[in-house]
């Protein structure tokens, strides 16, 4: 079955193609995004499994002189990403209402971008500090220990996804604000939304495995 | 906002609240002294999986997709899940010897 009746009735392509037995009326764009997300999720799975294997096999995971990770601060970043996921859902819902809700869709996309940018600023602050020293200045240096290396590898790979998401969202925001193709843009915003929620989903797991599980 | 859109948005805020409560619960569990390590890790992993499932089902709308698409998305994760369980079982056996 299709995910949204508003899209199928407004999108000429969706009207022309009958529902497919396995994928319903999901657009090629959406199916492509799901396939990409599956491959990306398996990459993250590999990273987290490697992290788990290294950590479980390490006689001394936390090296002397290395700082603790800021759980409260990172919980704030987690809250920020969850909020941006909510604004993304609202943007998709508004886009699927059609031209009449275009401004609302653009407004929610803008808020989602803002959430992503704030998350990135928070991550940079965590790494490099200011005001006050960051993790690197306090002794958690890439390459100096398995804990430090896996921490930076996983969190920076995730941050790269957030940055990519922000760029894609900005492009989509521009398209939504300055031009509108009925039905088609709703599909694009939905596909971008899938990517953004995936970034949130991965962070939920990273937050638990890297930050919360005690040594 | 049209009523159909409102109906679609209301669960979003419910899910948001549940995600918020689970995040606060995670922090509370970590900061609670005296919880056995095994139970602590189990609780944290279960809460993380619950949060991830909520995002997948409600925010990514996988719950509303066709059965074929659901299977296409979820089946590949049997591999890393199986690999993780094997590694955990091996570590438990090794540490228990």
CSV table of C-alpha atoms in Angstrom, one decimal:
chain,number,residue,atom,x,y,z
A,1,UNK,CA,0.0,0.0,0.0
A,2,UNK,CA,1.1,3.6,-0.5
A,3,UNK,CA,2.3,5.7,2.4
A,4,UNK,CA,0.2,8.7,1.7
A,5,UNK,CA,-3.0,9.1,-0.3
A,6,UNK,CA,-2.4,12.8,-0.9
A,7,UNK,CA,0.8,12.1,-2.8
A,8,UNK,CA,-0.8,9.4,-5.0
A,9,UNK,CA,-3.7,11.6,-6.0
A,10,UNK,CA,-1.6,14.7,-6.7
A,11,UNK,CA,1.4,13.0,-8.4
A,12,UNK,CA,0.6,12.2,-12.0
A,13,UNK,CA,3.2,9.5,-12.1
A,14,UNK,CA,1.7,7.8,-9.0
A,15,UNK,CA,-1.7,7.9,-10.7
A,16,UNK,CA,-0.4,6.4,-13.9
A,17,UNK,CA,1.4,3.5,-12.2
A,18,UNK,CA,-0.7,0.9,-10.4
A,19,UNK,CA,0.4,-0.3,-7.0
A,20,UNK,CA,3.2,-2.8,-7.2
A,21,UNK,CA,2.7,-6.1,-5.3
A,22,UNK,CA,5.7,-5.7,-3.0
A,23,UNK,CA,6.5,-2.0,-2.9
A,24,UNK,CA,3.0,-0.6,-3.2
A,25,UNK,CA,3.1,2.9,-4.8
A,26,UNK,CA,6.4,3.8,-3.2
A,27,UNK,CA,8.3,6.0,-5.6
A,28,UNK,CA,11.6,5.0,-7.2
A,29,UNK,CA,13.3,7.8,-5.3
A,30,UNK,CA,12.0,6.4,-2.0
A,31,UNK,CA,12.9,2.8,-2.8
A,32,UNK,CA,16.4,4.1,-3.8
A,33,UNK,CA,16.7,5.9,-0.5
A,34,UNK,CA,15.8,2.8,1.4
A,35,UNK,CA,18.4,0.7,-0.4
A,36,UNK,CA,21.0,3.4,0.3
A,37,UNK,CA,20.0,3.5,4.0
A,38,UNK,CA,20.2,-0.3,4.3
A,39,UNK,CA,23.8,-0.2,2.9
A,40,UNK,CA,24.7,2.8,5.2
A,41,UNK,CA,23.1,1.0,8.2
A,42,UNK,CA,25.3,-2.0,7.5
A,43,UNK,CA,28.4,0.2,7.5
A,44,UNK,CA,27.4,1.7,10.9
A,45,UNK,CA,26.7,-1.9,12.1
A,46,UNK,CA,30.2,-2.9,11.1
A,47,UNK,CA,31.7,0.1,12.9
A,48,UNK,CA,29.7,-0.6,16.1
A,49,UNK,CA,30.5,-4.3,16.0
A,50,UNK,CA,34.2,-3.5,15.6
A,51,UNK,CA,33.9,-1.1,18.5
A,52,UNK,CA,32.2,-3.8,20.6
A,53,UNK,CA,34.8,-6.4,19.7
A,54,UNK,CA,37.7,-4.1,20.5
A,55,UNK,CA,36.2,-2.9,23.8
A,56,UNK,CA,35.3,-6.4,25.0
A,57,UNK,CA,38.7,-7.8,24.1
A,58,UNK,CA,40.6,-4.9,25.7
A,59,UNK,CA,42.3,-5.5,29.0
A,60,UNK,CA,42.3,-1.8,29.8
A,61,UNK,CA,39.8,0.2,27.6
A,62,UNK,CA,40.1,3.5,29.4
A,63,UNK,CA,43.7,4.7,29.3
A,64,UNK,CA,45.2,6.8,32.1
A,65,UNK,CA,44.8,10.5,31.5
A,66,UNK,CA,41.9,10.2,29.1
A,67,UNK,CA,38.8,12.3,30.0
A,68,UNK,CA,35.3,11.0,30.6
A,69,UNK,CA,32.7,11.7,27.8
A,70,UNK,CA,30.2,14.4,28.6
A,71,UNK,CA,27.0,12.5,29.0
A,72,UNK,CA,24.7,15.4,30.0
A,73,UNK,CA,26.0,17.6,27.1
A,74,UNK,CA,25.5,14.7,24.6
A,75,UNK,CA,22.1,14.0,26.0
A,76,UNK,CA,21.3,17.6,25.0
A,77,UNK,CA,22.5,16.9,21.5
A,78,UNK,CA,20.4,13.8,21.4
A,79,UNK,CA,17.3,15.8,22.4
A,80,UNK,CA,18.2,18.3,19.6
A,81,UNK,CA,18.3,15.6,17.0
A,82,UNK,CA,15.0,14.1,18.2
A,83,UNK,CA,13.4,17.6,18.0
A,84,UNK,CA,14.8,18.0,14.4
A,85,UNK,CA,13.2,14.7,13.5
A,86,UNK,CA,9.9,16.0,14.7
A,87,UNK,CA,10.1,19.1,12.6
A,88,UNK,CA,11.1,16.9,9.7
A,89,UNK,CA,8.0,14.8,10.1
A,90,UNK,CA,5.9,18.0,10.2
A,91,UNK,CA,7.7,19.2,7.0
A,92,UNK,CA,6.8,16.0,5.2
A,93,UNK,CA,3.2,16.1,6.5
A,94,UNK,CA,2.9,19.8,5.3
A,95,UNK,CA,4.4,19.0,1.9
A,96,UNK,CA,2.0,16.2,1.4
A,97,UNK,CA,-0.9,18.7,1.9
A,98,UNK,CA,0.2,20.4,-1.3
A,99,UNK,CA,0.7,23.9,-2.4
A,100,UNK,CA,-1.4,25.4,0.3
A,101,UNK,CA,1.0,24.2,3.0
A,102,UNK,CA,4.2,25.0,1.1
A,103,UNK,CA,5.2,27.8,3.4
A,104,UNK,CA,4.7,25.6,6.5
A,105,UNK,CA,6.8,22.9,4.9
A,106,UNK,CA,9.6,25.4,4.2
A,107,UNK,CA,9.4,26.7,7.8
A,108,UNK,CA,9.7,23.2,9.3
A,109,UNK,CA,12.6,22.4,6.9
A,110,UNK,CA,14.3,25.6,8.1
A,111,UNK,CA,13.9,24.4,11.8
A,112,UNK,CA,15.3,21.0,10.9
A,113,UNK,CA,18.3,22.6,9.3
A,114,UNK,CA,18.8,24.7,12.4
A,115,UNK,CA,18.7,21.6,14.6
A,116,UNK,CA,21.3,19.9,12.4
A,117,UNK,CA,23.6,22.9,12.5
A,118,UNK,CA,23.3,23.3,16.3
A,119,UNK,CA,24.1,19.6,16.6
A,120,UNK,CA,27.3,20.1,14.5
A,121,UNK,CA,28.3,23.1,16.5
A,122,UNK,CA,27.8,21.0,19.6
A,123,UNK,CA,30.0,18.2,18.2
A,124,UNK,CA,32.8,20.7,17.3
A,125,UNK,CA,32.5,22.1,20.8
A,126,UNK,CA,32.9,18.6,22.3
A,127,UNK,CA,36.0,17.9,20.2
A,128,UNK,CA,37.8,21.2,20.2
A,129,UNK,CA,36.2,23.1,23.2
A,130,UNK,CA,35.6,26.8,23.5
A,131,UNK,CA,35.0,28.1,26.0
A,132,UNK,CA,37.1,25.7,27.9
A,133,UNK,CA,39.2,22.8,26.6
A,134,UNK,CA,37.6,20.1,24.4
A,135,UNK,CA,38.1,16.3,24.5
A,136,UNK,CA,41.3,16.6,22.3
A,137,UNK,CA,43.0,19.1,24.6
A,138,UNK,CA,42.0,17.1,27.6
A,139,UNK,CA,43.8,14.0,26.3
A,140,UNK,CA,41.4,12.0,24.1
A,141,UNK,CA,43.5,12.0,21.0
A,142,UNK,CA,42.8,10.1,17.8
A,143,UNK,CA,45.4,7.3,17.4
A,144,UNK,CA,46.6,7.3,21.0
A,145,UNK,CA,44.2,4.5,22.1
A,146,UNK,CA,41.5,2.2,20.8
A,147,UNK,CA,38.9,4.1,22.9
A,148,UNK,CA,39.9,7.5,21.3
A,149,UNK,CA,40.2,6.2,17.8
A,150,UNK,CA,36.9,4.3,17.7
A,151,UNK,CA,35.2,7.3,19.4
A,152,UNK,CA,36.3,9.8,16.8
A,153,UNK,CA,35.8,7.4,13.9
A,154,UNK,CA,32.2,6.6,14.8
A,155,UNK,CA,31.1,10.1,16.0
A,156,UNK,CA,32.8,11.9,13.1
A,157,UNK,CA,31.4,9.5,10.5
A,158,UNK,CA,28.0,10.2,12.0
A,159,UNK,CA,28.7,14.0,12.0
A,160,UNK,CA,29.6,13.6,8.3
A,161,UNK,CA,26.1,12.3,7.8
A,162,UNK,CA,24.6,15.2,9.7
A,163,UNK,CA,26.5,17.6,7.5
A,164,UNK,CA,25.4,15.8,4.4
A,165,UNK,CA,21.8,15.9,5.7
A,166,UNK,CA,22.0,19.6,6.4
A,167,UNK,CA,23.3,20.3,2.8
A,168,UNK,CA,20.6,18.2,1.3
A,169,UNK,CA,18.0,19.9,3.5
A,170,UNK,CA,19.3,23.3,2.4
A,171,UNK,CA,18.9,22.4,-1.3
A,172,UNK,CA,15.4,21.0,-0.6
A,173,UNK,CA,14.5,24.1,1.4
A,174,UNK,CA,15.6,26.3,-1.5
A,175,UNK,CA,13.5,24.2,-4.0
A,176,UNK,CA,10.5,24.3,-1.6
A,177,UNK,CA,10.7,28.0,-1.0
A,178,UNK,CA,11.3,29.2,-4.5
A,179,UNK,CA,9.6,26.6,-6.7
A,180,UNK,CA,7.1,23.9,-6.2
A,181,UNK,CA,6.1,20.9,-8.4
A,182,UNK,CA,3.0,19.5,-7.0
A,183,UNK,CA,3.4,15.9,-5.7
A,184,UNK,CA,7.0,15.5,-6.9
A,185,UNK,CA,8.4,17.8,-4.3
A,186,UNK,CA,6.5,16.0,-1.6
A,187,UNK,CA,8.2,12.8,-2.7
A,188,UNK,CA,11.6,14.5,-2.5
A,189,UNK,CA,10.9,15.9,0.9
A,190,UNK,CA,9.8,12.5,2.1
A,191,UNK,CA,13.0,10.8,0.8
A,192,UNK,CA,15.1,13.5,2.4
A,193,UNK,CA,13.1,13.0,5.6
A,194,UNK,CA,14.0,9.3,5.5
A,195,UNK,CA,17.7,10.2,5.4
A,196,UNK,CA,17.3,12.7,8.3
A,197,UNK,CA,15.4,10.2,10.5
A,198,UNK,CA,18.1,7.6,9.8
A,199,UNK,CA,20.8,10.0,11.1
A,200,UNK,CA,18.7,10.4,14.3
A,201,UNK,CA,18.2,6.7,14.6
A,202,UNK,CA,21.9,6.0,14.3
A,203,UNK,CA,22.7,8.6,16.9
A,204,UNK,CA,20.4,7.0,19.3
A,205,UNK,CA,22.4,3.8,19.1
A,206,UNK,CA,25.8,5.6,19.1
A,207,UNK,CA,24.8,7.6,22.2
A,208,UNK,CA,24.0,4.3,24.0
A,209,UNK,CA,26.9,2.2,22.9
A,210,UNK,CA,29.7,4.8,22.9
A,211,UNK,CA,28.6,7.3,25.6
A,212,UNK,CA,26.3,5.5,28.1
A,213,UNK,CA,27.5,1.9,28.5
A,214,UNK,CA,30.0,2.1,31.4
A,215,UNK,CA,33.6,0.8,31.3
B,1,UNK,CA,-4.3,22.2,9.3
B,2,UNK,CA,-6.6,19.7,7.7
B,3,UNK,CA,-8.0,17.0,9.9
B,4,UNK,CA,-6.2,14.2,8.1
B,5,UNK,CA,-2.9,16.0,8.6
B,6,UNK,CA,-3.8,16.6,12.3
B,7,UNK,CA,-4.4,12.9,12.7
B,8,UNK,CA,-1.0,12.2,11.2
B,9,UNK,CA,0.7,14.7,13.4
B,10,UNK,CA,-0.8,13.8,16.8
B,11,UNK,CA,1.1,10.4,17.1
B,12,UNK,CA,4.3,12.3,16.2
B,13,UNK,CA,4.1,14.3,19.5
B,14,UNK,CA,3.2,11.2,21.5
B,15,UNK,CA,6.3,9.4,20.0
B,16,UNK,CA,8.4,12.5,20.7
B,17,UNK,CA,7.3,12.4,24.4
B,18,UNK,CA,8.1,8.7,24.7
B,19,UNK,CA,11.5,9.3,23.1
B,20,UNK,CA,12.1,12.1,25.6
B,21,UNK,CA,11.1,10.0,28.6
B,22,UNK,CA,13.3,7.1,27.4
B,23,UNK,CA,16.3,9.4,27.0
B,24,UNK,CA,15.8,10.8,30.5
B,25,UNK,CA,15.4,7.3,31.8
B,26,UNK,CA,18.7,6.3,30.1
B,27,UNK,CA,20.5,9.1,31.9
B,28,UNK,CA,18.8,8.3,35.2
B,29,UNK,CA,19.8,4.6,35.0
B,30,UNK,CA,23.4,5.5,34.2
B,31,UNK,CA,23.6,7.9,37.1
B,32,UNK,CA,21.9,5.5,39.6
B,33,UNK,CA,24.6,3.9,41.8
B,34,UNK,CA,24.6,0.2,42.6
B,35,UNK,CA,22.9,-1.2,39.5
B,36,UNK,CA,24.7,-4.4,38.5
B,37,UNK,CA,26.6,-4.0,35.3
B,38,UNK,CA,24.8,-6.7,33.3
B,39,UNK,CA,21.4,-5.3,34.2
B,40,UNK,CA,22.5,-1.8,33.4
B,41,UNK,CA,23.7,-2.7,30.0
B,42,UNK,CA,20.6,-4.8,29.2
B,43,UNK,CA,18.4,-1.9,30.2
B,44,UNK,CA,20.3,0.6,28.1
B,45,UNK,CA,20.4,-1.6,25.0
B,46,UNK,CA,16.6,-2.4,25.4
B,47,UNK,CA,15.8,1.3,25.7
B,48,UNK,CA,18.0,2.2,22.7
B,49,UNK,CA,16.4,-0.5,20.6
B,50,UNK,CA,12.9,0.8,21.7
B,51,UNK,CA,13.8,4.3,20.7
B,52,UNK,CA,15.3,3.2,17.3
B,53,UNK,CA,12.1,1.1,16.6
B,54,UNK,CA,9.9,4.1,17.4
B,55,UNK,CA,11.9,6.3,14.9
B,56,UNK,CA,11.8,3.6,12.3
B,57,UNK,CA,8.0,2.8,12.6
B,58,UNK,CA,6.6,6.3,13.2
B,59,UNK,CA,9.0,8.9,11.9
B,60,UNK,CA,10.2,6.8,8.9
B,61,UNK,CA,6.7,5.5,8.5
B,62,UNK,CA,7.9,1.9,8.0
B,63,UNK,CA,4.8,0.8,9.9
B,64,UNK,CA,2.6,2.1,7.1
B,65,UNK,CA,4.7,0.6,4.2
B,66,UNK,CA,3.8,-2.6,2.3
B,67,UNK,CA,4.9,-6.0,3.7
B,68,UNK,CA,7.4,-6.4,0.9
B,69,UNK,CA,9.1,-3.1,1.7
B,70,UNK,CA,9.2,-3.9,5.4
B,71,UNK,CA,10.9,-7.3,4.8
B,72,UNK,CA,13.3,-5.7,2.3
B,73,UNK,CA,14.4,-3.1,4.9
B,74,UNK,CA,14.5,-5.4,8.0
B,75,UNK,CA,15.8,-8.7,6.6
B,76,UNK,CA,19.4,-7.4,6.0
B,77,UNK,CA,19.7,-6.6,9.7
B,78,UNK,CA,19.5,-10.3,10.6
B,79,UNK,CA,23.1,-10.5,9.6
B,80,UNK,CA,24.7,-8.0,11.9
B,81,UNK,CA,22.2,-9.0,14.7
B,82,UNK,CA,23.2,-12.6,14.3
B,83,UNK,CA,26.9,-11.7,14.2
B,84,UNK,CA,26.5,-9.5,17.4
B,85,UNK,CA,24.7,-12.4,19.2
B,86,UNK,CA,27.5,-14.8,18.2
B,87,UNK,CA,30.2,-12.4,19.5
B,88,UNK,CA,28.3,-11.8,22.7
B,89,UNK,CA,27.8,-15.6,23.2
B,90,UNK,CA,31.5,-16.2,22.5
B,91,UNK,CA,32.6,-13.5,25.0
B,92,UNK,CA,30.2,-14.8,27.7
B,93,UNK,CA,31.6,-18.3,27.2
B,94,UNK,CA,35.2,-17.0,27.2
B,95,UNK,CA,34.7,-14.9,30.3
B,96,UNK,CA,32.8,-17.6,32.1
B,97,UNK,CA,35.5,-20.2,31.8
